[in-house]
Short mmCIF file of C-alpha atoms and ligand atoms in Angstrom, two decimals:
data_model
loop_
_atom_site.label_atom_id
_atom_site.label_comp_id
_atom_site.label_asym_id
_atom_site.label_seq_id
_atom_site.Cartn_x
_atom_site.Cartn_y
_atom_site.Cartn_z
CA UNK A 171 0.25 -0.21 26.49
CA UNK A 172 -2.82 0.30 24.32
CA UNK A 173 -5.13 -2.57 23.36
CA UNK A 174 -7.08 -0.65 20.72
CA UNK A 175 -6.87 -1.84 17.11
CA UNK A 176 -4.89 -0.57 14.12
CA UNK A 177 -7.13 0.42 11.18
CA UNK A 178 -5.86 -0.18 7.66
CA UNK A 179 -7.47 0.68 4.35
CA UNK A 180 -6.78 0.41 0.64
CA UNK A 181 -8.69 0.62 -2.62
CA UNK A 182 -8.88 -3.16 -2.63
CA UNK A 183 -6.68 -6.09 -1.79
CA UNK A 184 -3.20 -4.58 -2.24
CA UNK A 185 -3.17 -3.16 1.27
CA UNK A 186 -3.20 -6.71 2.59
CA UNK A 187 0.53 -6.80 1.76
CA UNK A 188 0.90 -4.16 4.50
CA UNK A 189 -1.35 -6.18 6.84
CA UNK A 190 0.92 -9.17 6.28
CA UNK A 191 3.88 -7.09 7.50
CA UNK A 192 1.93 -5.57 10.41
CA UNK A 193 1.00 -9.05 11.60
CA UNK A 194 4.57 -10.24 11.22
CA UNK A 195 6.02 -7.28 13.14
CA UNK A 196 3.26 -6.93 15.73
CA UNK A 197 1.51 -10.29 16.21
CA UNK A 198 -0.24 -9.01 19.37
CA UNK A 199 -2.15 -6.26 17.58
CA UNK A 200 -5.78 -6.38 16.50
CA UNK A 201 -6.26 -5.19 12.92
CA UNK A 202 -9.38 -3.85 11.22
CA UNK A 203 -9.00 -3.78 7.43
CA UNK A 204 -11.22 -2.10 4.87
CA UNK A 205 -10.72 -2.81 1.14
CA UNK A 206 -12.86 -0.75 -1.23
CA UNK A 207 -13.16 -3.57 -3.76
CA UNK A 208 -16.37 -2.14 -5.26
CA UNK A 209 -14.49 0.96 -6.43
CA UNK A 210 -10.99 -0.38 -7.14
CA UNK A 211 -8.86 0.75 -8.94
CA UNK A 212 -8.23 4.19 -7.45
CA UNK A 213 -5.10 4.71 -9.51
CA UNK A 214 -6.69 6.50 -12.46
CA UNK A 215 -9.17 8.68 -10.50
CA UNK A 216 -9.15 12.44 -10.06
CA UNK A 217 -7.94 13.95 -6.81
CA UNK A 218 -11.48 15.07 -5.90
CA UNK A 219 -12.85 11.55 -6.31
CA UNK A 220 -9.94 10.08 -4.36
CA UNK A 221 -10.52 12.47 -1.48
CA UNK A 222 -14.22 11.65 -1.42
CA UNK A 223 -13.51 7.90 -1.37
CA UNK A 224 -10.68 8.17 1.16
CA UNK A 225 -12.81 10.23 3.57
CA UNK A 226 -15.54 7.62 3.41
CA UNK A 227 -13.01 4.82 3.99
CA UNK A 228 -11.59 6.64 7.01
CA UNK A 229 -15.05 7.48 8.36
CA UNK A 230 -15.97 3.79 8.23
CA UNK A 231 -12.82 2.83 10.16
CA UNK A 232 -13.40 5.63 12.66
CA UNK A 233 -16.41 3.70 13.94
CA UNK A 234 -13.97 1.31 15.66
CA UNK A 235 -11.80 1.98 18.70
CA UNK A 236 -8.48 2.70 16.95
CA UNK A 237 -5.09 3.90 18.11
CA UNK A 238 -3.58 4.29 14.61
CA UNK A 239 -4.54 4.17 10.95
CA UNK A 240 -2.31 2.97 8.12
CA UNK A 241 -3.27 4.24 4.67
CA UNK A 242 -2.05 1.15 2.82
CA UNK A 243 -2.75 2.70 -0.55
CA UNK A 244 -0.07 4.53 -2.50
CA UNK A 245 -2.67 6.45 -4.46
CA UNK A 246 -4.45 7.85 -1.37
CA UNK A 247 -1.16 8.43 0.48
CA UNK A 248 0.20 10.52 -2.39
CA UNK A 249 -2.96 12.52 -3.06
CA UNK A 250 -4.93 13.01 0.17
CA UNK A 251 -2.81 12.33 3.24
CA UNK A 252 -2.67 15.88 4.60
CA UNK A 253 -6.44 16.34 4.29
CA UNK A 254 -7.09 13.03 6.03
CA UNK A 255 -4.65 13.86 8.82
CA UNK A 256 -6.19 17.29 9.32
CA UNK A 257 -9.60 15.80 10.11
CA UNK A 258 -8.49 12.83 12.19
CA UNK A 259 -8.10 12.44 15.94
CA UNK A 260 -6.12 9.22 15.35
CA UNK A 261 -2.54 9.37 14.00
CA UNK A 262 -2.31 8.35 10.33
CA UNK A 263 0.66 6.69 8.65
CA UNK A 264 0.95 6.86 4.86
CA UNK A 265 3.29 4.87 2.66
CA UNK A 266 5.37 7.67 1.10
CA UNK A 267 7.69 9.00 3.82
CA UNK A 268 8.79 5.65 5.29
CA UNK A 269 9.57 4.23 1.83
CA UNK A 270 11.45 7.32 0.74
CA UNK A 271 13.60 7.24 3.88
CA UNK A 272 14.45 3.61 3.28
CA UNK A 273 15.27 4.14 -0.41
CA UNK A 274 17.48 7.14 0.37
CA UNK A 275 19.38 4.99 2.85
CA UNK A 276 19.78 2.10 0.44
CA UNK A 277 20.91 3.83 -2.73
CA UNK A 278 24.62 3.92 -3.47
CA UNK A 279 24.51 5.55 -6.91
CA UNK A 280 22.00 8.25 -5.89
CA UNK A 281 19.73 7.11 -8.72
CA UNK A 282 16.38 5.93 -7.43
CA UNK A 283 13.42 4.60 -9.41
CA UNK A 284 9.76 4.79 -8.49
CA UNK A 285 6.93 2.77 -10.01
CA UNK A 286 3.34 3.53 -8.98
CA UNK A 287 -0.15 4.20 -10.25
CA UNK A 288 -0.83 7.08 -12.62
CA UNK A 289 -2.42 9.23 -9.88
CA UNK A 290 0.50 8.62 -7.51
CA UNK A 291 3.10 9.61 -10.09
CA UNK A 292 1.06 12.63 -11.24
CA UNK A 293 0.86 13.90 -7.64
CA UNK A 294 4.66 14.30 -7.48
CA UNK A 295 4.47 13.35 -3.77
CA UNK A 296 7.33 10.84 -3.85
CA UNK A 297 9.62 13.26 -5.69
CA UNK A 298 8.83 16.02 -3.19
CA UNK A 299 9.59 13.70 -0.29
CA UNK A 300 12.91 12.66 -1.86
CA UNK A 301 13.81 16.30 -2.49
CA UNK A 302 13.11 17.22 1.13
CA UNK A 303 15.34 14.42 2.31
CA UNK A 304 18.21 14.74 -0.16
CA UNK A 305 17.97 17.17 -3.09
CA UNK A 306 20.97 15.49 -4.75
CA UNK A 307 19.07 12.26 -5.44
CA UNK A 308 18.08 11.61 -9.04
CA UNK A 309 14.52 10.24 -9.04
CA UNK A 310 13.03 8.45 -12.06
CA UNK A 311 9.25 8.09 -11.64
CA UNK A 312 7.14 5.89 -13.85
CA UNK A 313 3.40 5.14 -13.95
CA UNK A 314 2.56 1.47 -14.54
CA UNK A 315 -1.24 1.46 -14.91
CA UNK A 316 -1.45 -2.15 -16.15
CA UNK A 317 0.25 -3.65 -13.11
CA UNK A 318 -2.76 -3.45 -10.74
CA UNK A 319 -5.33 -5.08 -13.07
CA UNK A 320 -2.84 -7.80 -14.00
CA UNK A 321 -2.09 -8.57 -10.35
CA UNK A 322 -5.82 -8.65 -9.57
CA UNK A 323 -6.25 -11.10 -12.46
CA UNK A 324 -3.60 -13.33 -10.92
CA UNK A 325 -1.13 -12.59 -13.75
CA UNK A 326 1.88 -11.81 -11.58
CA UNK A 327 3.93 -14.98 -11.57
CA UNK A 328 7.31 -15.40 -13.28
CA UNK A 329 6.83 -17.34 -16.53
CA UNK A 330 3.56 -15.54 -17.34
CA UNK A 331 4.42 -13.96 -20.68
CA UNK A 332 1.79 -11.21 -20.37
CA UNK A 333 3.16 -9.73 -17.14
CA UNK A 334 6.76 -10.34 -18.24
CA UNK A 335 6.19 -8.45 -21.50
CA UNK A 336 4.44 -5.55 -19.74
CA UNK A 337 7.12 -5.37 -17.04
CA UNK A 338 9.93 -5.38 -19.58
CA UNK A 339 8.32 -2.58 -21.57
CA UNK A 340 7.59 -0.42 -18.51
CA UNK A 341 10.85 -0.99 -16.66
CA UNK A 342 13.46 -0.97 -19.45
CA UNK A 343 13.93 2.85 -19.21
CA UNK A 344 14.57 2.59 -15.46
CA UNK A 345 17.09 -0.19 -15.99
CA UNK A 346 18.81 1.88 -18.65
CA UNK A 347 18.84 4.93 -16.38
CA UNK A 348 20.93 2.84 -13.96
CA UNK A 349 18.75 3.09 -10.86
CA UNK A 350 20.07 0.87 -8.08
CA UNK A 351 17.00 1.17 -5.82
CA UNK A 352 13.40 0.88 -6.91
CA UNK A 353 10.44 1.95 -4.79
CA UNK A 354 7.40 -0.26 -5.44
CA UNK A 355 5.07 2.66 -4.78
CA UNK A 356 1.81 0.74 -4.84
CA UNK A 357 0.80 -1.92 -2.34
CA UNK A 358 -0.16 -4.34 -5.11
CA UNK A 359 3.37 -4.47 -6.47
CA UNK A 360 5.14 -6.71 -3.91
CA UNK A 361 3.42 -9.61 -5.69
CA UNK A 362 5.42 -8.61 -8.76
CA UNK A 363 8.77 -8.61 -6.94
CA UNK A 364 10.12 -11.67 -8.71
CA UNK A 365 9.10 -10.49 -12.16
CA UNK A 366 10.49 -7.01 -11.45
CA UNK A 367 13.76 -8.46 -10.13
CA UNK A 368 14.10 -10.48 -13.26
CA UNK A 369 13.82 -7.35 -15.44
CA UNK A 370 15.85 -4.99 -13.24
CA UNK A 371 18.58 -7.42 -12.17
CA UNK A 372 19.33 -8.89 -8.78
CA UNK A 373 21.52 -6.00 -7.68
CA UNK A 374 18.65 -3.52 -7.65
CA UNK A 375 17.14 -3.10 -4.17
CA UNK A 376 13.34 -3.18 -4.08
CA UNK A 377 11.50 -1.12 -1.47
CA UNK A 378 8.08 -2.46 -0.44
CA UNK A 379 6.02 0.58 0.64
CA UNK A 380 3.56 -1.47 2.71
CA UNK A 381 6.39 -3.10 4.66
CA UNK A 382 8.00 0.28 5.36
CA UNK A 383 4.69 1.78 6.49
CA UNK A 384 4.18 -1.21 8.82
CA UNK A 385 7.64 -0.68 10.31
CA UNK A 386 6.98 3.03 10.74
CA UNK A 387 3.68 2.30 12.49
CA UNK A 388 5.39 -0.17 14.82
CA UNK A 389 8.14 2.34 15.67
CA UNK A 390 5.63 5.10 16.43
CA UNK A 391 3.48 2.88 18.63
CA UNK A 392 6.54 1.60 20.42
CA UNK A 393 7.88 5.14 21.01
CA UNK A 394 4.49 6.14 22.44
CA UNK A 395 4.42 3.01 24.61
CA UNK A 396 1.19 2.10 22.82
CA UNK A 397 1.87 -1.45 21.66
CA UNK A 398 -0.72 -4.05 22.62
CA UNK A 399 0.01 -6.64 25.21
CA UNK A 400 -1.90 -9.84 24.45
CA UNK A 401 -0.86 -13.32 23.38
CA UNK A 402 -2.23 -13.11 19.86
CA UNK A 403 -3.94 -10.34 17.93
CA UNK A 404 -6.87 -10.84 15.59
CA UNK A 405 -7.85 -9.44 12.20
CA UNK A 406 -11.26 -8.45 10.84
CA UNK A 407 -11.79 -7.64 7.21
CA UNK A 408 -14.43 -5.45 5.59
CA UNK A 409 -15.01 -5.03 1.89
CA UNK A 410 -17.39 -2.92 -0.22
CA UNK A 411 -18.07 -5.76 -2.68
CA UNK A 412 -18.74 -9.47 -2.25
CA UNK A 413 -17.04 -11.03 0.77
CA UNK A 414 -16.52 -14.36 -1.04
CA UNK A 415 -14.47 -12.66 -3.77
CA UNK A 416 -12.36 -10.92 -1.16
CA UNK A 417 -11.85 -14.17 0.71
CA UNK A 418 -10.85 -16.02 -2.46
CA UNK A 419 -8.06 -13.57 -3.38
CA UNK A 420 -6.96 -12.38 0.05
CA UNK A 421 -4.57 -15.26 0.64
CA UNK A 422 -2.43 -14.20 -2.34
CA UNK A 423 -1.73 -10.84 -0.72
CA UNK A 424 -1.65 -11.95 2.90
CA UNK A 425 0.44 -15.05 2.35
CA UNK A 426 -2.17 -16.90 4.47
CA UNK A 427 -5.93 -17.36 4.44
CA UNK A 428 -7.81 -14.30 5.69
CA UNK A 429 -7.56 -15.45 9.29
CA UNK A 430 -10.63 -13.60 10.47
CA UNK A 431 -14.17 -12.80 9.41
CA UNK A 432 -14.86 -10.95 6.13
CA UNK A 433 -17.97 -8.76 5.93
CA UNK A 434 -19.44 -6.62 3.19
CA UNK A 435 -20.31 -2.98 4.03
CA UNK A 436 -22.15 -0.29 2.10
CA UNK A 437 -19.43 2.35 1.99
CA UNK A 438 -21.72 4.95 0.39
CA UNK A 439 -23.41 5.33 3.80
CA UNK A 440 -20.25 6.84 5.24
CA UNK A 441 -20.33 9.84 3.06
CA UNK A 442 -20.48 13.50 2.68
N1 DGL B 174 -3.08 -0.43 -3.91
C1 DGL B 174 -3.27 0.90 -4.45
C2 DGL B 174 -2.02 1.74 -4.34
O1 DGL B 174 -1.16 1.44 -3.55
C3 DGL B 174 -3.54 1.01 -5.89
C4 DGL B 174 -4.44 0.26 -6.62
C5 DGL B 174 -5.43 1.12 -7.30
O2 DGL B 174 -5.18 1.69 -8.36
O3 DGL B 174 -6.50 1.17 -6.72
O4 DGL B 174 -1.87 2.71 -5.01
#
């Protein structure tokens, strides 16, 4: 039993989709979330910039008593995970491995699709993880750089012609390639599930990377006998831009109001 908190960070609000799953799976845990809303999006940044940002994010979280960290950002998980792990005393879960395992289990045709940010796709991290697991899988990776800004603008609902047009244009090649499993490789994308399902067809299995990372974190804590033992856990949220903006949008990603205080921090203080 370990009462310390789980730290979670993302470039912005997308990682709250992972928090939603963590709270569902482990309601007794305390969660400390940092969303770097002042510097979102990360998805088009260079690897050097991503590493600089991610180290600051992790350094901020390291000021709390933590037993685990979930990198709820596809872009950081694909580009910087090893470096972050190397410098951390706390175990770090990224989103790639758990999602890849799930997708490899789900696919029947052996054709798997991946949609993610430009930096995630360029890193090749998902493909490498699939290859390690099963070299016979055919992986079709696609960058969808307009998805994050559209989600953040609230343009993710079925019936919105802008997101439907963008999704159709991005996803048509994956549909035509016949993938039967699609990894939503960015934590913003679960909000697009309905729109994506509409384009890809109901038979295609969608893998939510935040949900898989949450499950992985739960399994590791459970195996280490490090789950918390309290009636109800709490959540605290930190953001690098205005707390009111975070609060206003958080409910979309969490599926509930940000049930906990939201505070702004100056992330540049946590730097190299
Ligand atoms: N939520 C982040 C991810 O999973 C991406 C958004 C961004 O580009 O910052 O990749």
